[in-house]
PDB file of C-alpha atoms in Angstrom:
ATOM      1  CA  GLN A   2      26.267 -24.211   5.450  1.00  0.00           C
ATOM      2  CA  PHE A   3      22.990 -22.214   4.873  1.00  0.00           C
ATOM      3  CA  ARG A   4      21.101 -21.560   1.548  1.00  0.00           C
ATOM      4  CA  LEU A   5      17.460 -19.799   0.657  1.00  0.00           C
ATOM      5  CA  LEU A   6      16.065 -20.434  -2.412  1.00  0.00           C
ATOM      6  CA  LYS A   7      12.834 -19.227  -3.997  1.00  0.00           C
ATOM      7  CA  GLY A   8      11.317 -21.193  -6.965  1.00  0.00           C
ATOM      8  CA  GLY A   9      14.666 -23.195  -7.401  1.00  0.00           C
ATOM      9  CA  VAL A  10      16.707 -20.114  -7.693  1.00  0.00           C
ATOM     10  CA  GLU A  11      19.395 -19.456  -4.992  1.00  0.00           C
ATOM     11  CA  LEU A  12      18.742 -16.311  -2.840  1.00  0.00           C
ATOM     12  CA  LEU A  13      21.365 -16.652  -0.364  1.00  0.00           C
ATOM     13  CA  SER A  14      24.325 -19.055   0.429  1.00  0.00           C
ATOM     14  CA  GLN A  15      26.503 -18.333   3.412  1.00  0.00           C
ATOM     15  CA  ARG A  16      28.766 -20.386   5.801  1.00  0.00           C
ATOM     16  CA  TYR A  17      27.852 -19.519   9.398  1.00  0.00           C
ATOM     17  CA  GLU A  18      30.101 -20.488  12.678  1.00  0.00           C
ATOM     18  CA  PRO A  19      27.733 -20.699  15.989  1.00  0.00           C
ATOM     19  CA  GLY A  20      28.689 -18.897  18.976  1.00  0.00           C
ATOM     20  CA  ALA A  21      29.608 -20.584  22.539  1.00  0.00           C
ATOM     21  CA  ASP A  22      26.230 -21.501  23.216  1.00  0.00           C
ATOM     22  CA  GLY A  23      25.789 -23.426  19.869  1.00  0.00           C
ATOM     23  CA  VAL A  24      22.799 -21.128  18.759  1.00  0.00           C
ATOM     24  CA  LEU A  25      22.840 -19.495  15.335  1.00  0.00           C
ATOM     25  CA  GLU A  26      20.364 -17.141  14.094  1.00  0.00           C
ATOM     26  CA  ILE A  27      20.230 -16.063  10.463  1.00  0.00           C
ATOM     27  CA  ASP A  28      18.087 -13.075   9.627  1.00  0.00           C
ATOM     28  CA  VAL A  29      16.471 -13.640   6.120  1.00  0.00           C
ATOM     29  CA  LYS A  30      14.105 -10.857   6.089  1.00  0.00           C
ATOM     30  CA  ALA A  31      16.062  -8.399   3.722  1.00  0.00           C
ATOM     31  CA  ALA A  32      16.783 -11.288   1.112  1.00  0.00           C
ATOM     32  CA  VAL A  33      12.894 -12.442   1.338  1.00  0.00           C
ATOM     33  CA  PHE A  34      11.473  -8.948   0.777  1.00  0.00           C
ATOM     34  CA  ALA A  35      13.704  -7.874  -1.824  1.00  0.00           C
ATOM     35  CA  SER A  36      12.443 -10.788  -3.726  1.00  0.00           C
ATOM     36  CA  LEU A  37       8.634  -9.929  -3.426  1.00  0.00           C
ATOM     37  CA  ALA A  38       7.043  -6.788  -5.057  1.00  0.00           C
ATOM     38  CA  TYR A  39       3.811  -5.079  -5.334  1.00  0.00           C
ATOM     39  CA  ALA A  40       2.344  -4.340  -8.871  1.00  0.00           C
ATOM     40  CA  ILE A  41      -0.018  -1.708 -10.285  1.00  0.00           C
ATOM     41  CA  ASN A  42      -2.294  -2.760 -12.931  1.00  0.00           C
ATOM     42  CA  SER A  43      -4.997  -1.125 -14.597  1.00  0.00           C
ATOM     43  CA  GLY A  44      -7.566  -3.916 -14.143  1.00  0.00           C
ATOM     44  CA  ASN A  45     -10.376  -3.900 -11.911  1.00  0.00           C
ATOM     45  CA  SER A  46      -9.175  -7.198 -10.470  1.00  0.00           C
ATOM     46  CA  TYR A  47      -6.076  -8.912 -10.443  1.00  0.00           C
ATOM     47  CA  VAL A  48      -3.451 -11.380  -9.026  1.00  0.00           C
ATOM     48  CA  GLN A  49      -0.558  -9.926  -7.052  1.00  0.00           C
ATOM     49  CA  SER A  50       1.842 -12.807  -8.373  1.00  0.00           C
ATOM     50  CA  ALA A  51       5.036 -11.459  -6.814  1.00  0.00           C
ATOM     51  CA  ILE A  52       3.374 -10.405  -3.390  1.00  0.00           C
ATOM     52  CA  ALA A  53       3.908 -13.530  -1.944  1.00  0.00           C
ATOM     53  CA  ALA A  54       6.021 -16.776  -2.582  1.00  0.00           C
ATOM     54  CA  ASP A  55       7.203 -20.346  -1.303  1.00  0.00           C
ATOM     55  CA  PHE A  56      10.785 -20.456  -0.026  1.00  0.00           C
ATOM     56  CA  ILE A  57      13.159 -23.233   0.896  1.00  0.00           C
ATOM     57  CA  GLY A  58      15.871 -22.814   3.462  1.00  0.00           C
ATOM     58  CA  GLU A  59      18.687 -25.415   3.960  1.00  0.00           C
ATOM     59  CA  VAL A  60      21.004 -26.239   6.564  1.00  0.00           C
ATOM     60  CA  ASP A  61      23.782 -28.443   6.051  1.00  0.00           C
ATOM     61  CA  GLY A  62      21.432 -30.309   3.668  1.00  0.00           C
ATOM     62  CA  ALA A  63      18.451 -30.657   5.648  1.00  0.00           C
ATOM     63  CA  SER A  64      15.528 -28.700   4.324  1.00  0.00           C
ATOM     64  CA  PHE A  65      12.444 -26.621   5.466  1.00  0.00           C
ATOM     65  CA  ALA A  66       9.994 -24.774   3.489  1.00  0.00           C
ATOM     66  CA  PHE A  67       7.854 -21.581   4.305  1.00  0.00           C
ATOM     67  CA  ARG A  68       5.671 -19.000   2.559  1.00  0.00           C
ATOM     68  CA  ALA A  69       6.043 -15.205   3.050  1.00  0.00           C
ATOM     69  CA  VAL A  70       3.965 -12.285   2.109  1.00  0.00           C
ATOM     70  CA  ARG A  71       5.694  -9.002   1.629  1.00  0.00           C
ATOM     71  CA  GLY A  72       4.366  -7.137   4.818  1.00  0.00           C
ATOM     72  CA  GLY A  73       4.193  -7.754   8.549  1.00  0.00           C
ATOM     73  CA  VAL A  74       2.550  -6.985  11.714  1.00  0.00           C
ATOM     74  CA  ALA A  75       4.804  -6.151  14.986  1.00  0.00           C
ATOM     75  CA  ASN A  76       4.084  -7.878  18.228  1.00  0.00           C
ATOM     76  CA  LEU A  77       1.303  -9.977  16.455  1.00  0.00           C
ATOM     77  CA  ALA A  78      -0.963 -11.599  19.102  1.00  0.00           C
ATOM     78  CA  ASP A  79      -2.880 -13.955  16.749  1.00  0.00           C
ATOM     79  CA  THR A  80      -1.423 -16.511  14.207  1.00  0.00           C
ATOM     80  CA  ASP A  81      -0.541 -15.335  11.020  1.00  0.00           C
ATOM     81  CA  SER A  82      -3.206 -17.279   8.731  1.00  0.00           C
ATOM     82  CA  ASN A  83      -6.039 -16.041  11.155  1.00  0.00           C
ATOM     83  CA  TRP A  84      -5.057 -12.172  10.931  1.00  0.00           C
ATOM     84  CA  LEU A  85      -4.520 -12.460   7.011  1.00  0.00           C
ATOM     85  CA  ARG A  86      -8.028 -14.144   6.669  1.00  0.00           C
ATOM     86  CA  ASN A  87      -9.616 -11.627   8.642  1.00  0.00           C
ATOM     87  CA  HIS A  88      -8.109  -8.342   7.112  1.00  0.00           C
ATOM     88  CA  PHE A  89      -7.291  -6.463   3.885  1.00  0.00           C
ATOM     89  CA  LEU A  90      -3.806  -5.487   3.679  1.00  0.00           C
ATOM     90  CA  THR A  91      -4.088  -1.685   4.764  1.00  0.00           C
ATOM     91  CA  TRP A  92      -4.260   0.186   8.123  1.00  0.00           C
ATOM     92  CA  GLN A  93      -6.449   2.776   6.451  1.00  0.00           C
ATOM     93  CA  PRO A  94      -9.511   4.261   8.471  1.00  0.00           C
ATOM     94  CA  LYS A  95     -12.646   2.024   8.304  1.00  0.00           C
ATOM     95  CA  ILE A  96     -14.739   4.957   7.029  1.00  0.00           C
ATOM     96  CA  LYS A  97     -12.782   6.612   4.159  1.00  0.00           C
ATOM     97  CA  PRO A  98     -14.021   9.792   2.439  1.00  0.00           C
ATOM     98  CA  VAL A  99     -12.806   9.627  -1.466  1.00  0.00           C
ATOM     99  CA  THR A 100     -13.444  11.905  -4.354  1.00  0.00           C
ATOM    100  CA  TYR A 101     -14.712  10.907  -7.692  1.00  0.00           C
ATOM    101  CA  TYR A 102     -11.418  10.657  -9.187  1.00  0.00           C
ATOM    102  CA  SER A 103      -8.994   9.765  -6.183  1.00  0.00           C
ATOM    103  CA  PRO A 104      -7.183   6.242  -7.079  1.00  0.00           C
ATOM    104  CA  GLU A 105      -8.034   3.645  -4.361  1.00  0.00           C
ATOM    105  CA  TRP A 106      -6.967  -0.094  -4.371  1.00  0.00           C
ATOM    106  CA  LEU A 107      -7.809  -2.895  -1.862  1.00  0.00           C
ATOM    107  CA  THR A 108      -5.515  -5.768  -1.635  1.00  0.00           C
ATOM    108  CA  TYR A 109      -6.486  -9.147  -0.050  1.00  0.00           C
ATOM    109  CA  TYR A 110      -4.415 -12.432   0.504  1.00  0.00           C
ATOM    110  CA  GLY A 111      -6.564 -15.412   0.543  1.00  0.00           C
ATOM    111  CA  VAL A 112      -5.766 -17.913   3.231  1.00  0.00           C
ATOM    112  CA  GLN A 113      -8.836 -19.846   1.756  1.00  0.00           C
ATOM    113  CA  GLU A 114     -10.835 -19.461  -1.369  1.00  0.00           C
ATOM    114  CA  ALA A 115     -12.784 -16.284  -1.006  1.00  0.00           C
ATOM    115  CA  THR A 116     -14.831 -13.542  -2.833  1.00  0.00           C
ATOM    116  CA  ILE A 117     -14.664  -9.805  -2.503  1.00  0.00           C
ATOM    117  CA  LYS A 118     -17.904  -8.222  -2.236  1.00  0.00           C
ATOM    118  CA  LEU A 119     -19.239  -4.667  -2.683  1.00  0.00           C
ATOM    119  CA  LEU A 120     -22.447  -3.122  -1.460  1.00  0.00           C
ATOM    120  CA  ALA A 121     -23.321   0.420  -2.805  1.00  0.00           C
ATOM    121  CA  THR A 122     -25.896   2.613  -1.175  1.00  0.00           C
ATOM    122  CA  PHE A 123     -27.928   5.509  -2.851  1.00  0.00           C
ATOM    123  CA  ASP A 124     -30.053   8.338  -1.873  1.00  0.00           C
ATOM    124  CA  GLY A 125     -33.280   6.903  -0.661  1.00  0.00           C
ATOM    125  CA  GLY A 126     -31.777   3.806   0.930  1.00  0.00           C
ATOM    126  CA  ALA A 127     -31.768   1.434  -2.473  1.00  0.00           C
ATOM    127  CA  THR A 128     -28.739  -0.682  -2.701  1.00  0.00           C
ATOM    128  CA  GLN A 129     -26.931  -2.798  -5.226  1.00  0.00           C
ATOM    129  CA  THR A 130     -24.136  -5.620  -4.733  1.00  0.00           C
ATOM    130  CA  LEU A 131     -21.148  -6.231  -6.785  1.00  0.00           C
ATOM    131  CA  THR A 132     -18.617  -8.791  -6.982  1.00  0.00           C
ATOM    132  CA  LEU A 133     -15.105  -7.327  -7.275  1.00  0.00           C
ATOM    133  CA  GLY A 134     -13.031 -10.464  -7.625  1.00  0.00           C
ATOM    134  CA  SER A 135     -12.374 -13.929  -6.679  1.00  0.00           C
ATOM    135  CA  VAL A 136      -9.481 -15.081  -4.718  1.00  0.00           C
ATOM    136  CA  ALA A 137      -7.746 -18.498  -4.692  1.00  0.00           C
ATOM    137  CA  ALA A 138      -6.243 -19.997  -1.604  1.00  0.00           C
ATOM    138  CA  GLY A 139      -2.526 -18.757  -1.364  1.00  0.00           C
ATOM    139  CA  THR A 140      -2.895 -15.997  -3.586  1.00  0.00           C
ATOM    140  CA  ALA A 141      -3.172 -12.141  -3.056  1.00  0.00           C
ATOM    141  CA  VAL A 142      -5.786 -10.066  -5.327  1.00  0.00           C
ATOM    142  CA  THR A 143      -6.082  -6.370  -5.732  1.00  0.00           C
ATOM    143  CA  VAL A 144      -9.107  -4.827  -6.606  1.00  0.00           C
ATOM    144  CA  ASN A 145      -9.931  -1.559  -7.844  1.00  0.00           C
ATOM    145  CA  VAL A 146     -12.362   0.667  -5.555  1.00  0.00           C
ATOM    146  CA  GLN A 147     -12.127   3.916  -6.907  1.00  0.00           C
ATOM    147  CA  TYR A 148     -15.586   5.874  -6.990  1.00  0.00           C
ATOM    148  CA  ALA A 149     -15.370   6.675 -10.590  1.00  0.00           C
ATOM    149  CA  SER A 150     -14.719   2.953 -11.482  1.00  0.00           C
ATOM    150  CA  ILE A 151     -17.390   1.662  -8.976  1.00  0.00           C
ATOM    151  CA  ALA A 152     -20.201   4.012 -10.410  1.00  0.00           C
ATOM    152  CA  GLY A 153     -19.123   3.009 -14.238  1.00  0.00           C
ATOM    153  CA  ARG A 154     -19.397  -0.775 -13.090  1.00  0.00           C
ATOM    154  CA  ILE A 155     -22.958  -0.318 -11.746  1.00  0.00           C
ATOM    155  CA  GLY A 156     -24.459   1.351 -14.492  1.00  0.00           C
ATOM    156  CA  ASN A 157     -23.372   4.847 -14.060  1.00  0.00           C
ATOM    157  CA  VAL A 158     -25.200   5.526 -10.918  1.00  0.00           C
ATOM    158  CA  TYR A 159     -23.664   7.450  -8.074  1.00  0.00           C
ATOM    159  CA  PRO A 160     -23.945   5.884  -4.315  1.00  0.00           C
ATOM    160  CA  THR A 161     -23.652   8.136  -1.391  1.00  0.00           C
ATOM    161  CA  HIS A 162     -21.287   5.546   0.060  1.00  0.00           C
ATOM    162  CA  TYR A 163     -20.102   1.621  -0.556  1.00  0.00           C
ATOM    163  CA  LYS A 164     -18.686  -0.712   1.726  1.00  0.00           C
ATOM    164  CA  VAL A 165     -16.257  -3.809   0.770  1.00  0.00           C
ATOM    165  CA  TRP A 166     -15.528  -7.047   2.504  1.00  0.00           C
ATOM    166  CA  ALA A 167     -14.191 -10.664   1.822  1.00  0.00           C
ATOM    167  CA  GLU A 168     -16.349 -13.676   2.228  1.00  0.00           C
ATOM    168  CA  SER A 169     -16.068 -17.357   2.105  1.00  0.00           C
ATOM    169  CA  THR A 170     -17.402 -19.378  -0.822  1.00  0.00           C
ATOM    170  CA  ALA A 171     -20.131 -20.337   1.810  1.00  0.00           C
ATOM    171  CA  GLY A 172     -21.118 -16.809   1.985  1.00  0.00           C
ATOM    172  CA  ALA A 173     -19.544 -16.314   5.633  1.00  0.00           C
ATOM    173  CA  ARG A 174     -18.044 -12.979   6.047  1.00  0.00           C
ATOM    174  CA  LEU A 175     -14.304 -13.126   6.610  1.00  0.00           C
ATOM    175  CA  THR A 176     -13.128  -9.558   6.797  1.00  0.00           C
ATOM    176  CA  ASP A 177     -14.159  -6.274   8.608  1.00  0.00           C
ATOM    177  CA  GLU A 178     -15.914  -4.009   6.079  1.00  0.00           C
ATOM    178  CA  GLN A 179     -14.163  -1.210   4.513  1.00  0.00           C
ATOM    179  CA  PHE A 180     -16.607   1.899   4.099  1.00  0.00           C
ATOM    180  CA  TYR A 181     -15.886   4.496   1.159  1.00  0.00           C
ATOM    181  CA  THR A 182     -18.248   7.799   1.045  1.00  0.00           C
ATOM    182  CA  TYR A 183     -18.197  10.476  -1.561  1.00  0.00           C
ATOM    183  CA  SER A 184     -16.567  13.577  -0.846  1.00  0.00           C
ATOM    184  CA  GLU A 185     -15.698  16.691  -2.967  1.00  0.00           C
ATOM    185  CA  PRO A 186     -12.304  17.780  -3.005  1.00  0.00           C
ATOM    186  CA  LEU A 187     -11.557  19.452   0.201  1.00  0.00           C
ATOM    187  CA  SER A 188      -9.432  22.242  -1.441  1.00  0.00           C
ATOM    188  CA  ASP A 189      -7.825  23.506  -4.531  1.00  0.00           C
ATOM    189  CA  ASP A 190      -4.353  22.320  -3.151  1.00  0.00           C
ATOM    190  CA  GLU A 191      -5.417  18.569  -2.825  1.00  0.00           C
ATOM    191  CA  GLN A 192      -2.979  16.140  -3.776  1.00  0.00           C
ATOM    192  CA  TRP A 193      -3.112  12.360  -3.587  1.00  0.00           C
ATOM    193  CA  TYR A 194      -0.095  10.297  -2.382  1.00  0.00           C
ATOM    194  CA  LEU A 195      -0.060   6.662  -3.164  1.00  0.00           C
ATOM    195  CA  PHE A 196       2.516   4.407  -0.931  1.00  0.00           C
ATOM    196  CA  GLU A 197       3.250   0.973  -0.216  1.00  0.00           C
ATOM    197  CA  ASN A 198       2.052   0.241   3.219  1.00  0.00           C
ATOM    198  CA  SER A 199       3.827  -1.824   5.882  1.00  0.00           C
ATOM    199  CA  LEU A 200       1.316  -4.892   5.057  1.00  0.00           C
ATOM    200  CA  GLY A 201       2.378  -5.101   1.447  1.00  0.00           C
ATOM    201  CA  GLY A 202      -0.543  -3.222   0.127  1.00  0.00           C
ATOM    202  CA  LEU A 203      -1.198  -0.037  -1.616  1.00  0.00           C
ATOM    203  CA  ASP A 204      -2.781   3.092   0.140  1.00  0.00           C
ATOM    204  CA  THR A 205      -3.865   6.668  -1.038  1.00  0.00           C
ATOM    205  CA  PHE A 206      -3.482   9.587   1.324  1.00  0.00           C
ATOM    206  CA  ARG A 207      -5.307  12.764   0.868  1.00  0.00           C
ATOM    207  CA  ALA A 208      -3.397  15.892   1.704  1.00  0.00           C
ATOM    208  CA  TYR A 209      -5.416  19.250   1.205  1.00  0.00           C
ATOM    209  CA  GLY A 210      -3.500  21.709   3.058  1.00  0.00           C
ATOM    210  CA  VAL A 211      -1.131  24.544   1.467  1.00  0.00           C
ATOM    211  CA  ASN A 212       1.535  23.652  -0.843  1.00  0.00           C
ATOM    212  CA  ASN A 213       4.795  25.732  -0.223  1.00  0.00           C
ATOM    213  CA  PHE A 214       7.944  25.939  -2.495  1.00  0.00           C
ATOM    214  CA  ASP A 215      11.128  26.598  -1.186  1.00  0.00           C
ATOM    215  CA  GLY A 216      13.756  26.833  -3.809  1.00  0.00           C
ATOM    216  CA  THR A 217      17.501  27.755  -3.390  1.00  0.00           C
ATOM    217  CA  HIS A 218      20.356  27.756  -5.573  1.00  0.00           C
ATOM    218  CA  THR A 219      24.113  28.071  -5.486  1.00  0.00           C
ATOM    219  CA  HIS A 220      26.392  29.432  -8.114  1.00  0.00           C
ATOM    220  CA  ASN A 221      29.811  30.398  -9.034  1.00  0.00           C
ATOM    221  CA  ILE A 222      30.550  33.768 -10.810  1.00  0.00           C
ATOM    222  CA  ALA A 223      33.317  34.062 -13.522  1.00  0.00           C
ATOM    223  CA  GLU A 224      34.554  37.551 -14.407  1.00  0.00           C
ATOM    224  CA  PHE A 225      35.385  38.205 -18.023  1.00  0.00           C
ATOM    225  CA  GLY A 226      36.502  42.095 -18.156  1.00  0.00           C
ATOM    226  CA  GLU A 227      33.501  43.758 -17.024  1.00  0.00           C
ATOM    227  CA  THR A 228      31.191  40.887 -17.814  1.00  0.00           C
ATOM    228  CA  TYR A 229      29.824  38.524 -14.890  1.00  0.00           C
ATOM    229  CA  LYS A 230      28.695  35.036 -15.689  1.00  0.00           C
ATOM    230  CA  GLU A 231      27.134  32.391 -13.569  1.00  0.00           C
ATOM    231  CA  TYR A 232      28.292  28.936 -13.689  1.00  0.00           C
ATOM    232  CA  ASP A 233      28.059  25.455 -12.033  1.00  0.00           C
ATOM    233  CA  VAL A 234      24.326  26.383 -10.867  1.00  0.00           C
ATOM    234  CA  GLU A 235      22.900  23.837  -8.549  1.00  0.00           C
ATOM    235  CA  ALA A 236      19.052  24.355  -7.695  1.00  0.00           C
ATOM    236  CA  GLU A 237      17.556  22.571  -4.698  1.00  0.00           C
ATOM    237  CA  ARG A 238      13.802  22.032  -4.680  1.00  0.00           C
ATOM    238  CA  VAL A 239      12.089  21.779  -1.601  1.00  0.00           C
ATOM    239  CA  TYR A 240       8.132  21.265  -1.332  1.00  0.00           C
ATOM    240  CA  ASN A 241       6.216  21.644   1.794  1.00  0.00           C
ATOM    241  CA  LYS A 242       3.018  19.996   1.697  1.00  0.00           C
ATOM    242  CA  ASN A 243       0.376  20.649   4.411  1.00  0.00           C
ATOM    243  CA  THR A 244      -1.909  17.640   5.398  1.00  0.00           C
ATOM    244  CA  GLY A 245      -4.927  19.566   6.377  1.00  0.00           C
ATOM    245  CA  TYR A 246      -7.005  18.294   9.575  1.00  0.00           C
ATOM    246  CA  LEU A 247      -6.204  14.829  10.693  1.00  0.00           C
ATOM    247  CA  ASN A 248      -8.368  12.956  13.346  1.00  0.00           C
ATOM    248  CA  GLU A 249      -6.329  10.882  15.743  1.00  0.00           C
ATOM    249  CA  TYR A 250      -6.450   7.596  13.780  1.00  0.00           C
ATOM    250  CA  ALA A 251      -5.715   9.244  10.442  1.00  0.00           C
ATOM    251  CA  ARG A 252      -2.515  10.802  12.046  1.00  0.00           C
ATOM    252  CA  VAL A 253      -1.356   7.385  13.045  1.00  0.00           C
ATOM    253  CA  TRP A 254      -2.408   5.727   9.908  1.00  0.00           C
ATOM    254  CA  MET A 255      -0.310   8.549   7.932  1.00  0.00           C
ATOM    255  CA  LEU A 256       2.968   7.441   9.962  1.00  0.00           C
ATOM    256  CA  ASP A 257       2.864   4.368   7.644  1.00  0.00           C
ATOM    257  CA  PHE A 258       3.744   6.774   4.882  1.00  0.00           C
ATOM    258  CA  PHE A 259       7.252   7.741   6.085  1.00  0.00           C
ATOM    259  CA  PRO A 260       8.874   4.146   6.119  1.00  0.00           C
ATOM    260  CA  SER A 261       7.275   3.233   2.780  1.00  0.00           C
ATOM    261  CA  ARG A 262       9.393   1.025   0.528  1.00  0.00           C
ATOM    262  CA  ASP A 263       7.817   2.681  -2.697  1.00  0.00           C
TER     263      ASP A 263
END
């Protein structure tokens, strides 16, 4: 008998019979992932309360506990704790051009207590530091890194670029730096696509190529004397969006969009 519980709530209860070798493997990924979720909030910094949770598995009454984050890395060469400590939950390029209004969020899971910092750089080389949020151990925090939001929070001045990282309470840098550089829209057809990435965070992808609409419809014709009338009209709307130029890394990163859960 196997049971899976989250916060005292039973997610799964099944009886299993092992094979001839006496080994039984139970895949709980679907049940775990379905119980976790990413939330979008208008705040500048907020806790992702449902992106990670503690679970208890029971096998014939013997229990074991584990903690899961809604994401994953295939063939992880490091320990999960080290990887989470050293990375934001994104595969996006380390240097990312953004427009004034394009929505941008970063999510970080705190294996230990941490602070998310930002350093803005202006024309002439002047800089300004901003604390984006605090992360308690065992929680995930999302920070708003949209250019318009950052400019407003540093006194309505406009940096040429800014970088974001997480550091320990002692000031030691934990993650790589994510750079955001200011960019004008690349075309009149530019669109922004937000998607939940395979690490459990939220990414924004800019596509600025041509939009094409291919609409088709089918219908039946009814004849009343010499009058003809359409009925049962079914329309199919298909939109083709061209990305615009992608470098090699951006092309690979964009592949994370297609299996996105949301």
